Tab-separated table of C-alpha atoms in Angstrom:
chain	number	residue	atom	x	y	z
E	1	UNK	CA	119.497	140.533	36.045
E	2	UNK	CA	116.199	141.146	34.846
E	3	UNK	CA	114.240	143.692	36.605
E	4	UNK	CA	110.094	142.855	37.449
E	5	UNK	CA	108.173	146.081	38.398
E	6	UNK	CA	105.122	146.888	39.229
E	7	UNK	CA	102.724	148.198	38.078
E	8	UNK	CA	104.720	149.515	35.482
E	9	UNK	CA	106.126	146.551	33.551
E	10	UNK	CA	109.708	147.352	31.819
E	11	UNK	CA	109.843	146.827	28.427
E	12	UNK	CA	111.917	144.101	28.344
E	13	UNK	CA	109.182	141.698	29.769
E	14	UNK	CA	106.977	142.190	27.179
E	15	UNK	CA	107.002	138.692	25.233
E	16	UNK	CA	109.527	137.691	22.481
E	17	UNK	CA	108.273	136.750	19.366
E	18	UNK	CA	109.765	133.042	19.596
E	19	UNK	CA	106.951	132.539	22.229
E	20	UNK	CA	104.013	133.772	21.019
E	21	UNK	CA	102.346	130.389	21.294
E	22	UNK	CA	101.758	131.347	24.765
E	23	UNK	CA	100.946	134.941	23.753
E	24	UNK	CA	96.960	135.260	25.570
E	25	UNK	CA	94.549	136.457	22.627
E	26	UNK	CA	94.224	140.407	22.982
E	27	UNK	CA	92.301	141.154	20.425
E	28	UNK	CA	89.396	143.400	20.713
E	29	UNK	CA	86.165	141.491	21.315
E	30	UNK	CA	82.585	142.316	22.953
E	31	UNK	CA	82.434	140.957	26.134
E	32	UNK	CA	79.678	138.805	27.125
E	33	UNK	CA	77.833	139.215	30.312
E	34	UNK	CA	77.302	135.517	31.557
E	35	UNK	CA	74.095	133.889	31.926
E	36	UNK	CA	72.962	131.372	34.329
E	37	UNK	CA	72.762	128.314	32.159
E	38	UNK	CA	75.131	126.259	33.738
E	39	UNK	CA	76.831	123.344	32.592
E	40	UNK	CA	75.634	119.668	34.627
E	41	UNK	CA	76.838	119.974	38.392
E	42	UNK	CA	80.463	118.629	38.914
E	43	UNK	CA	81.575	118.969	35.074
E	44	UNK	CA	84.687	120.131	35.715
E	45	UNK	CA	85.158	116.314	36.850
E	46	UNK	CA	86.828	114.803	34.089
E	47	UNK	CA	89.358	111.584	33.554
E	48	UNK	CA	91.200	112.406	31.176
E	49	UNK	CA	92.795	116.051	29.238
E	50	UNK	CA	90.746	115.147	25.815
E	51	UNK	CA	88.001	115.170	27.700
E	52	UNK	CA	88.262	117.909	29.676
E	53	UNK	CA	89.709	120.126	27.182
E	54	UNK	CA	86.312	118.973	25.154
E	55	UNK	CA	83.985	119.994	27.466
E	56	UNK	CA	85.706	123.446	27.730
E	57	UNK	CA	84.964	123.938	23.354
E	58	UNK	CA	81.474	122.669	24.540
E	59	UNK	CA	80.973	125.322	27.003
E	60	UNK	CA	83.204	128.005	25.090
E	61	UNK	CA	80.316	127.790	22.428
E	62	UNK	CA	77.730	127.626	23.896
E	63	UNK	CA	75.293	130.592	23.659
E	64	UNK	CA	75.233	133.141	25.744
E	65	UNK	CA	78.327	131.271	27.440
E	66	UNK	CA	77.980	129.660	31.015
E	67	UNK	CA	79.448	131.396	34.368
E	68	UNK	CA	83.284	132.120	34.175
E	69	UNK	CA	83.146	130.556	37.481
E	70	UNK	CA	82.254	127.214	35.409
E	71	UNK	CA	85.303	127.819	33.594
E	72	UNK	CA	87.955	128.516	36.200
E	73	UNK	CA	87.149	125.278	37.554
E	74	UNK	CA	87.950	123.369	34.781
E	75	UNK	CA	91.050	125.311	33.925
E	76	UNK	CA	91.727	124.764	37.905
E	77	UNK	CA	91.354	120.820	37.069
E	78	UNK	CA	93.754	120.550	33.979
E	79	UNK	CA	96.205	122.831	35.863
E	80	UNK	CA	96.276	120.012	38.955
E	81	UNK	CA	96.689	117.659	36.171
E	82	UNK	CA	99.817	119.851	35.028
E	83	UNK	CA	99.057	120.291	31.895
E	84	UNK	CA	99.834	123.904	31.926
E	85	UNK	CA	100.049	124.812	28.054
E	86	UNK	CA	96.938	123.337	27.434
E	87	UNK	CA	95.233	126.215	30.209
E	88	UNK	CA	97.165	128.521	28.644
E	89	UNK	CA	95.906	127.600	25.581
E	90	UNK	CA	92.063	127.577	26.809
E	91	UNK	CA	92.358	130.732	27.874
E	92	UNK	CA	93.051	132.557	24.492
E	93	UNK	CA	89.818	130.563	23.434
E	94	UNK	CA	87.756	132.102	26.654
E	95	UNK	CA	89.026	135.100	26.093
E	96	UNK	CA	88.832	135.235	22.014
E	97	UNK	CA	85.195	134.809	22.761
E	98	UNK	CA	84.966	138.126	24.486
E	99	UNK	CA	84.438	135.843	28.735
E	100	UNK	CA	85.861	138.496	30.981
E	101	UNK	CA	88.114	136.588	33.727
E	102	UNK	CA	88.570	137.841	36.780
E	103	UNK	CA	91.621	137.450	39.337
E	104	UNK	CA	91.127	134.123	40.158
E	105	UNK	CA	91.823	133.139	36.480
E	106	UNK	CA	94.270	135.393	36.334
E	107	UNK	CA	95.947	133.893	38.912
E	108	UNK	CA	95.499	130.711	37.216
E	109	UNK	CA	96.883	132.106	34.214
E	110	UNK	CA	100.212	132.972	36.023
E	111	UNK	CA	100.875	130.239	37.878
E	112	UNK	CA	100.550	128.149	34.308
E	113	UNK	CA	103.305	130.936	32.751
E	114	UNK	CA	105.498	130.377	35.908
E	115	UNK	CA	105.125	126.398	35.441
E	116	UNK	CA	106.469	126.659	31.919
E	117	UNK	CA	109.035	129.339	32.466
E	118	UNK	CA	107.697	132.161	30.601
E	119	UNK	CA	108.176	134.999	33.339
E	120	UNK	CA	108.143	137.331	30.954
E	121	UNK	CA	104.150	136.193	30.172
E	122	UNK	CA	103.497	135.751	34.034
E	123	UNK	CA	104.467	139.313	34.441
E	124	UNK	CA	102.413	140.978	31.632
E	125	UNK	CA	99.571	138.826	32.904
E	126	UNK	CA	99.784	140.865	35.797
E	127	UNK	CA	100.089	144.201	34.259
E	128	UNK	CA	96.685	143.211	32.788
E	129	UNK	CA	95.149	142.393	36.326
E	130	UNK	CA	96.381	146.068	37.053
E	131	UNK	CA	94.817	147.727	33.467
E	132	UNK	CA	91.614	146.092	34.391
E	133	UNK	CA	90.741	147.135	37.404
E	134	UNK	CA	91.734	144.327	39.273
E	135	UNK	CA	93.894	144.301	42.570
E	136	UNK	CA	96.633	142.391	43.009
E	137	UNK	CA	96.282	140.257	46.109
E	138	UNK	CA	98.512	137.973	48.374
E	139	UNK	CA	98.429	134.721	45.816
E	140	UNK	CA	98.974	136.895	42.666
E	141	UNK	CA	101.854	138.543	44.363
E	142	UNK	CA	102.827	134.723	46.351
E	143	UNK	CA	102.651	132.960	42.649
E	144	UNK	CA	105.455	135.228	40.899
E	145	UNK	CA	107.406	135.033	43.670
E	146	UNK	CA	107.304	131.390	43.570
E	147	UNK	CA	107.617	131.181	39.565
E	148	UNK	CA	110.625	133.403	40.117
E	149	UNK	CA	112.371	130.826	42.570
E	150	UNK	CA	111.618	127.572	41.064
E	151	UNK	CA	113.100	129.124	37.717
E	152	UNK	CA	116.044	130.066	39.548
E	153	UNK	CA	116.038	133.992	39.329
E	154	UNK	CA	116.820	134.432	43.337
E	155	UNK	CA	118.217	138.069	42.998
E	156	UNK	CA	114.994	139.088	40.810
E	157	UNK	CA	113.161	137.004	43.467
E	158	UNK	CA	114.881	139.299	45.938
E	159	UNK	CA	114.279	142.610	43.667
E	160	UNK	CA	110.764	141.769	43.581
E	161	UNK	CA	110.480	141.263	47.356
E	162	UNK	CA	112.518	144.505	47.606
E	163	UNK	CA	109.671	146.135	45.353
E	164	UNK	CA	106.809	145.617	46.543
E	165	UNK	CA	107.215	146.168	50.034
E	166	UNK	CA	108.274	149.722	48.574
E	167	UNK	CA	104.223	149.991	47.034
E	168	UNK	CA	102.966	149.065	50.217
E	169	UNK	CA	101.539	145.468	49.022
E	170	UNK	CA	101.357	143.503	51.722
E	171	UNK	CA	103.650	140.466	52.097
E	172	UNK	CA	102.271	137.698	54.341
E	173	UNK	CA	104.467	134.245	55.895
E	174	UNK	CA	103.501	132.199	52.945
E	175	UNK	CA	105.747	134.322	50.454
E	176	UNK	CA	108.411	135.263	52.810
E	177	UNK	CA	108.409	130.792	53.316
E	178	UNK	CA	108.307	130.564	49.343
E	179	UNK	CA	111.526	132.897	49.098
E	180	UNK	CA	113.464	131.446	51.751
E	181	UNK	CA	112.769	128.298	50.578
E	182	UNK	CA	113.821	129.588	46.659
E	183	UNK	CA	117.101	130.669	48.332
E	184	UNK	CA	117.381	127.472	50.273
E	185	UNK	CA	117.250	125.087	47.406
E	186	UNK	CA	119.416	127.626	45.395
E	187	UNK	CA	122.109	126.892	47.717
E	188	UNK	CA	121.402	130.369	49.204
E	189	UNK	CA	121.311	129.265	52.408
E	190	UNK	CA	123.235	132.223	54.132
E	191	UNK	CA	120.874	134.722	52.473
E	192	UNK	CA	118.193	132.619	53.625
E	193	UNK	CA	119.542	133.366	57.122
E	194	UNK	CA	119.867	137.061	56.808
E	195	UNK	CA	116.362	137.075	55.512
E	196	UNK	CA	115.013	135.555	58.418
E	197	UNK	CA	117.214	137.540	60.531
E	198	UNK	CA	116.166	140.551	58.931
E	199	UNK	CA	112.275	140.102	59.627
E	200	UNK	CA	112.347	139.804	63.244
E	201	UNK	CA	111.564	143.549	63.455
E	202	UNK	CA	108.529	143.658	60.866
E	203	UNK	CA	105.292	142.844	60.975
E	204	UNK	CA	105.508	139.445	59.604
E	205	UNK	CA	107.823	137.747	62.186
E	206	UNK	CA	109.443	134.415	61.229
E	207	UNK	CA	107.887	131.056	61.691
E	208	UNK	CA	108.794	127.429	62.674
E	209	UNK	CA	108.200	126.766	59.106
E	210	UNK	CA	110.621	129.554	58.018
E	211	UNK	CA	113.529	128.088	60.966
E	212	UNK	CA	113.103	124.527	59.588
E	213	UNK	CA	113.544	125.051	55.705
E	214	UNK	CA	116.969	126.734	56.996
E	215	UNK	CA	118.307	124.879	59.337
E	216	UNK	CA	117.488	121.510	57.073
E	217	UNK	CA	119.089	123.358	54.051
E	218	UNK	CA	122.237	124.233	56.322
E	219	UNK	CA	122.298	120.495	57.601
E	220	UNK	CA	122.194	118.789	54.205
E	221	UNK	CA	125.148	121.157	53.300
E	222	UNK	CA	127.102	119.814	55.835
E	223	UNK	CA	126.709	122.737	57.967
E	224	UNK	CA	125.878	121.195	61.541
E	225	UNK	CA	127.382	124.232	63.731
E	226	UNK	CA	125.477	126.518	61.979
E	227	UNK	CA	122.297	124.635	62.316
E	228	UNK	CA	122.872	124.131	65.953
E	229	UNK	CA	123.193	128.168	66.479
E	230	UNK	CA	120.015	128.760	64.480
E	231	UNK	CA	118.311	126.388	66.356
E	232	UNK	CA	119.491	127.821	69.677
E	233	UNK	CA	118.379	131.440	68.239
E	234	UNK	CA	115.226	130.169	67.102
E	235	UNK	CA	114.172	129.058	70.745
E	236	UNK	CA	115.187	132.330	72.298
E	237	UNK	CA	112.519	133.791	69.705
E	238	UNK	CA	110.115	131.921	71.394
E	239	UNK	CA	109.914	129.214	68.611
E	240	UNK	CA	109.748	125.260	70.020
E	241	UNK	CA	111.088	123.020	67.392
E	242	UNK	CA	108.659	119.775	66.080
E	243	UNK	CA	109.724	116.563	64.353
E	244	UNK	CA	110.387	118.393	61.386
E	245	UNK	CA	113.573	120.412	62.973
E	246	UNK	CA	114.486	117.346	65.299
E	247	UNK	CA	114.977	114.497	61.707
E	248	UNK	CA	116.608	117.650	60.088
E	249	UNK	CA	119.131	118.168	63.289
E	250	UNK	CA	119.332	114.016	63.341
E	251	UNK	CA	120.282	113.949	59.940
E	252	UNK	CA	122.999	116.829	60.203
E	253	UNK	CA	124.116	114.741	63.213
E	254	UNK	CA	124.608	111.346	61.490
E	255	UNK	CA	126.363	113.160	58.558
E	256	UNK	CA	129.012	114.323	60.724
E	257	UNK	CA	129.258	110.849	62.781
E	258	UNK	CA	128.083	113.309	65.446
E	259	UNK	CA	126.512	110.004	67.679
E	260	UNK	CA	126.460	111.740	71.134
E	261	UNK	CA	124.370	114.335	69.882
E	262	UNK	CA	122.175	112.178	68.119
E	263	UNK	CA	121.178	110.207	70.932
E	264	UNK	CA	120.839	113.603	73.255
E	265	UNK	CA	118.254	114.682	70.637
E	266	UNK	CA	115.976	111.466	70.688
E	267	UNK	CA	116.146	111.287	74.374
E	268	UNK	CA	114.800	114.935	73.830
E	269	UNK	CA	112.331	113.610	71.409
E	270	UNK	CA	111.407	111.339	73.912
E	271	UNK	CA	111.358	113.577	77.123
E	272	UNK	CA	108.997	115.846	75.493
E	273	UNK	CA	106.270	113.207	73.889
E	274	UNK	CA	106.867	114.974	70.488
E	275	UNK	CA	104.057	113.039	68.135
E	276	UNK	CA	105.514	110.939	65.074
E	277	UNK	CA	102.284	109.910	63.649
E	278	UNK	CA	101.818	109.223	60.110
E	279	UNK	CA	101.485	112.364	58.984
E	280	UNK	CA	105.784	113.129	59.668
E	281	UNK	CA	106.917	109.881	58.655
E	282	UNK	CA	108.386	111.134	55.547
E	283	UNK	CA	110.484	113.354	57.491
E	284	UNK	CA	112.265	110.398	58.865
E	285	UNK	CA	112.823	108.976	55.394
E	286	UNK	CA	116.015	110.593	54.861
E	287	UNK	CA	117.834	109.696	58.179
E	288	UNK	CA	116.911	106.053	57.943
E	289	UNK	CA	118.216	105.870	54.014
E	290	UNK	CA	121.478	107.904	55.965
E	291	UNK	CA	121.777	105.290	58.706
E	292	UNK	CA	121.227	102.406	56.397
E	293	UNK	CA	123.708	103.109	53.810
E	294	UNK	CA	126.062	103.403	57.489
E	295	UNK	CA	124.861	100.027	58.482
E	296	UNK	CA	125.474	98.062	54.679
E	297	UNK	CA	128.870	100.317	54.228
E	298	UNK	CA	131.567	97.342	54.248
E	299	UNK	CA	134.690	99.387	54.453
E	300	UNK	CA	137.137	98.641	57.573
E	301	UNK	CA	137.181	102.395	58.439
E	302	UNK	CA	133.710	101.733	60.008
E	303	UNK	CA	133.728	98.910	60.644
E	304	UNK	CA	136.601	99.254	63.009
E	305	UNK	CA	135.271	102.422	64.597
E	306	UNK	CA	132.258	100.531	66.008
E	307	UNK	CA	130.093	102.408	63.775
E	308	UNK	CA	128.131	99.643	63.407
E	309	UNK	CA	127.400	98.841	66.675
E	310	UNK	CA	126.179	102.761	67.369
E	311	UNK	CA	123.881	102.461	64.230
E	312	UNK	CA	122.654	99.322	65.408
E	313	UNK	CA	121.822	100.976	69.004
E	314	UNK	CA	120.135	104.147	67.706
E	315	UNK	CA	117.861	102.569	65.697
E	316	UNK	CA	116.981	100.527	68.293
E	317	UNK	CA	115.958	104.059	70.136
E	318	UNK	CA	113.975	105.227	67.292
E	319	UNK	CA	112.187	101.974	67.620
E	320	UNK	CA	111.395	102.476	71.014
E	321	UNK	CA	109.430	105.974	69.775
E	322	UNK	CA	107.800	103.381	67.219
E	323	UNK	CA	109.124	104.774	64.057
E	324	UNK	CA	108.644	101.878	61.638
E	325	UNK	CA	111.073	100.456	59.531
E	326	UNK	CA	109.995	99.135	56.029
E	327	UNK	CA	111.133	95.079	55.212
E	328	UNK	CA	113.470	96.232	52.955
E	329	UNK	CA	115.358	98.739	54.744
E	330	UNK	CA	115.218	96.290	58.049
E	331	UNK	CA	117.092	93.931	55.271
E	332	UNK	CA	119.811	95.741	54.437
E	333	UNK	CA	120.537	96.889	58.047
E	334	UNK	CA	120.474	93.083	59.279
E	335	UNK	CA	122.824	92.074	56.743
E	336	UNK	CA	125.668	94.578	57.802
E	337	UNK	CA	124.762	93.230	61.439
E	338	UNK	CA	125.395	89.980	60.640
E	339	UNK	CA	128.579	90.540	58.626
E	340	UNK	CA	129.959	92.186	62.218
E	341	UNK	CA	128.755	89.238	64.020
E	342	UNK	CA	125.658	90.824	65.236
E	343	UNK	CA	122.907	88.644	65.054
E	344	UNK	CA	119.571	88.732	66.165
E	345	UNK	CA	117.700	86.463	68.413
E	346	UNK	CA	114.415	84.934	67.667
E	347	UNK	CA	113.151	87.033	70.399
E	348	UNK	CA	113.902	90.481	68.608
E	349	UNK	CA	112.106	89.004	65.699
E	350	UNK	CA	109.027	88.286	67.051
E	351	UNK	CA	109.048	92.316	68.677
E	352	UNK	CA	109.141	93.141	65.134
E	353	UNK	CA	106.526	91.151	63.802
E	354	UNK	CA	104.588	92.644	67.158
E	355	UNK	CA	105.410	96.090	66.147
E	356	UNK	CA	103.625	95.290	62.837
E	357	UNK	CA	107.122	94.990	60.274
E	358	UNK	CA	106.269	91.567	59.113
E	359	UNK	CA	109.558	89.683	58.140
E	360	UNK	CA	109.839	88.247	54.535
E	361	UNK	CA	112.091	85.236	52.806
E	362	UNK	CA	115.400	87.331	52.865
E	363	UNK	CA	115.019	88.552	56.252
E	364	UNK	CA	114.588	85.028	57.451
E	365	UNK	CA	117.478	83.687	54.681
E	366	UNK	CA	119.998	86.626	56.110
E	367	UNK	CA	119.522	85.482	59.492
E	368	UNK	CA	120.105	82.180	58.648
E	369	UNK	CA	123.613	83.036	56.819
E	370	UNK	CA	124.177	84.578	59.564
E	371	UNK	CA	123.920	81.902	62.377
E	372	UNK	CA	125.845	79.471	59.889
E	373	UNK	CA	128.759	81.591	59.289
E	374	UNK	CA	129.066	81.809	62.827
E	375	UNK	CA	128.569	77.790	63.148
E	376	UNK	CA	125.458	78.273	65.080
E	377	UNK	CA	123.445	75.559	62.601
E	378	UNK	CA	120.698	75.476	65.514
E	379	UNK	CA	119.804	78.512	65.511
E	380	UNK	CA	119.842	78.725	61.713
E	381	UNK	CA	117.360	75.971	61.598
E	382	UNK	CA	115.237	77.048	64.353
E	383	UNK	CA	114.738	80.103	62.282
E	384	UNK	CA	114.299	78.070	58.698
E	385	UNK	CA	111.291	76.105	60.914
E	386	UNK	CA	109.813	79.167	62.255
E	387	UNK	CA	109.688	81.106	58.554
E	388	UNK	CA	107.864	77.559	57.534
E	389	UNK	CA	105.347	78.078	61.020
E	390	UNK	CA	104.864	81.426	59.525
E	391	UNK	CA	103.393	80.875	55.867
E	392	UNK	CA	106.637	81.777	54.556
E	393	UNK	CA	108.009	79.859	51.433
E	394	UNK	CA	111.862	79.339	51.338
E	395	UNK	CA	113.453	80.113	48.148
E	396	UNK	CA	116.540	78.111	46.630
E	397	UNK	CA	118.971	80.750	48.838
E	398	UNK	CA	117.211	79.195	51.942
E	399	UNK	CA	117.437	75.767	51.123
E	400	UNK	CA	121.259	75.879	49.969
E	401	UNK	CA	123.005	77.455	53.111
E	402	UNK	CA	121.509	74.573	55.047
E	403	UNK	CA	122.331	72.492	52.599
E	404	UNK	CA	126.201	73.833	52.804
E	405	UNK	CA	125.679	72.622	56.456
E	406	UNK	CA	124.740	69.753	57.027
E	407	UNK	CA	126.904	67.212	57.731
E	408	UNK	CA	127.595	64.344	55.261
């Protein structure tokens, strides 16, 4: 394991000579103080790289240079277009010309060495925040710990955490969040446990963000019983789960077959008016993709466990809280309904098309199969009229299972 410090950097993360490309330009230069002359207002908007990384030569030339300030934001721009060398790159060329950064840049600076997995870089960037003058603050601190965790060096993550705490820095909920989540993904989740457990008697106490990047992590592992005693601990602390824990808990739930306790947790859901507006939709992404792939699953183990029928009845409770289901993924569910014999009436199609999911060709064509494999031709063509009524145009699956039939 490799060892970060601070202030005093070890030796070994001083930069290798195979990477020197990313090596920031140290050589001694006059510094400019920075005039006022500042480039036109919102130049740091740019389209494209070529023509951002243009107008930074412009400005890098120009003399006496504009405001560093005019600078960060562009490097800020081509960062959020992730083109991280390239900062790295315009640095050297600030800095070559003697513009003094300050920590913002910096910061900049490190988050583009973290991006590209040069820790070693990140880390010497901040012993020259410390040679300077500068103090390192909460996002300098927050951005190593994050470089360290998506490059997956947990225990220097954890040696880090370990560290500064020990120099007194202060350590806020967004990095304690970034290092449980780096354990999390790691497959750390039990050390992601202990770490929460451990800050309930410090300053920073944990946070509903902090319980739900666990107890998702333990139920995608399969780890429902765990998950259901961190949930239980995390309302003794005082801490009222959202949608976020609920899909998380849903999902563990459905993994397991676990259907009473799905249903126990909507009703919940439902009981206590917790929102699912737009804005947690995604979270229900994952246990819709779960309970479709139930639904379309043709083996006979489910299919003879009634499986289908359950699916088929919770997501007709998730409907009721109006979480929408996408054509597609109303498609595939439909067809595993109507392979069991479970078909829909007209009626449930027009509360879909009420609740906004418009029906398209191969919902209407499934249908259809569906009444005629279970010789209900009436229905079948009821529903080929009504797709017509609708502005719908059948497609040569439509026309040939009526076609099957008819009588001749």
């Amino acid at each position: 394991m490799t060892r970060y410090a601070i202030p005093k950097l070890p030796r070994i993360l001083m930069p290798s000579s195979t990477s020197l490309v990313f090596l920031p330009c140290v050589q001694q230069t006059r510094l400019h103080l920075h005039s006022q002359l500042l480039p036109p207002q919102n130049a740091h908007k740019f389209d494209s790289i070529d023509d951002g990384v243009a107008l930074f030569h412009r400005m890098v030339n120009m003399h006496p240079p504009p405001s560093v300030v005019e600078f960060t934001k562009i490097l800020g721009t081509i960062v959020k277009m992730k083109y991280y060398a390239t900062a790295i790159y315009l640095y050297t060329q600030m800095e070559s010309k003697g513009i003094m950064p300050f920590t913002v840049v910096l910061n900049i600076l490190m988050n583009c060495y973290c991006h590209v997995g040069q820790m070693g870089f990140a880390f010497s960037v901040m012993g020259k925040i410390l040679k300077w003058g500068y103090k390192p603050n909460v996002v300098s601190l927050t951005t190593l710990m994050n470089g360290l965790c998506v490059n997956g060096k947990m225990l220097d993550a954890l040696y880090f955490h370990d560290e500064i705490v020990a120099k007194g820095f202060r350590v806020d909920e967004v990095m304690y969040g970034t290092l449980i989540n780096g354990l999390r993904k790691t497959g750390e989740t039990r050390l992601a446990i202990q770490m929460l457990r451990k800050m309930k008697g410090k300053l920073v106490k944990p946070n509903l963000v902090m319980y739900n990047i666990v107890i998702d992590g333990l139920c995608k592992d399969g780890l429902i019983n765990e998950a259901r005693v961190l949930f239980s601990e995390m309302i003794i602390q005082g801490i009222f789960p959202d949608v976020v824990t609920y899909s998380s808990l849903i999902y563990g739930f459905c993994l397991a077959g676990q259907w009473k306790e799905v249903r126990l947790l909507l009703n919940e859901i439902i009981a206590k008016d917790i929102s699912l507006d737009a804005s947690h939709e995604g979270q229900w992404k994952e246990v819709r993709l779960l309970l479709n792939e139930i639904a379309a699953k043709d083996s006979l183990d489910v299919c003879h466990a009634g499986q289908l029928k359950k699916v088929r009845v919770l997501l007709n409770e998730i409907a009721a809280k109006d979480i929408s289901l996408d054509v597609c993924t109303f498609n595939i569910i439909i067809n595993a309904l109507c392979k069991e014999g479970m078909l829909l009436q007209a009626h449930d199609i027009d509360v879909i098309i009420e609740r906004g999911d418009q029906p398209d060709v191969i919902t209407y064509t499934i249908l259809m199969n569906g009444y005629c494999l279970n010789d209900k031709v009436d229905k079948a063509r009821k529903l080929f009229d009504m797709m017509i009524e609708r502005g719908l145009v059948p497609d040569v699956w439509s026309y040939n299972i009526l076609i099957k039939v008819i009588p001749r």
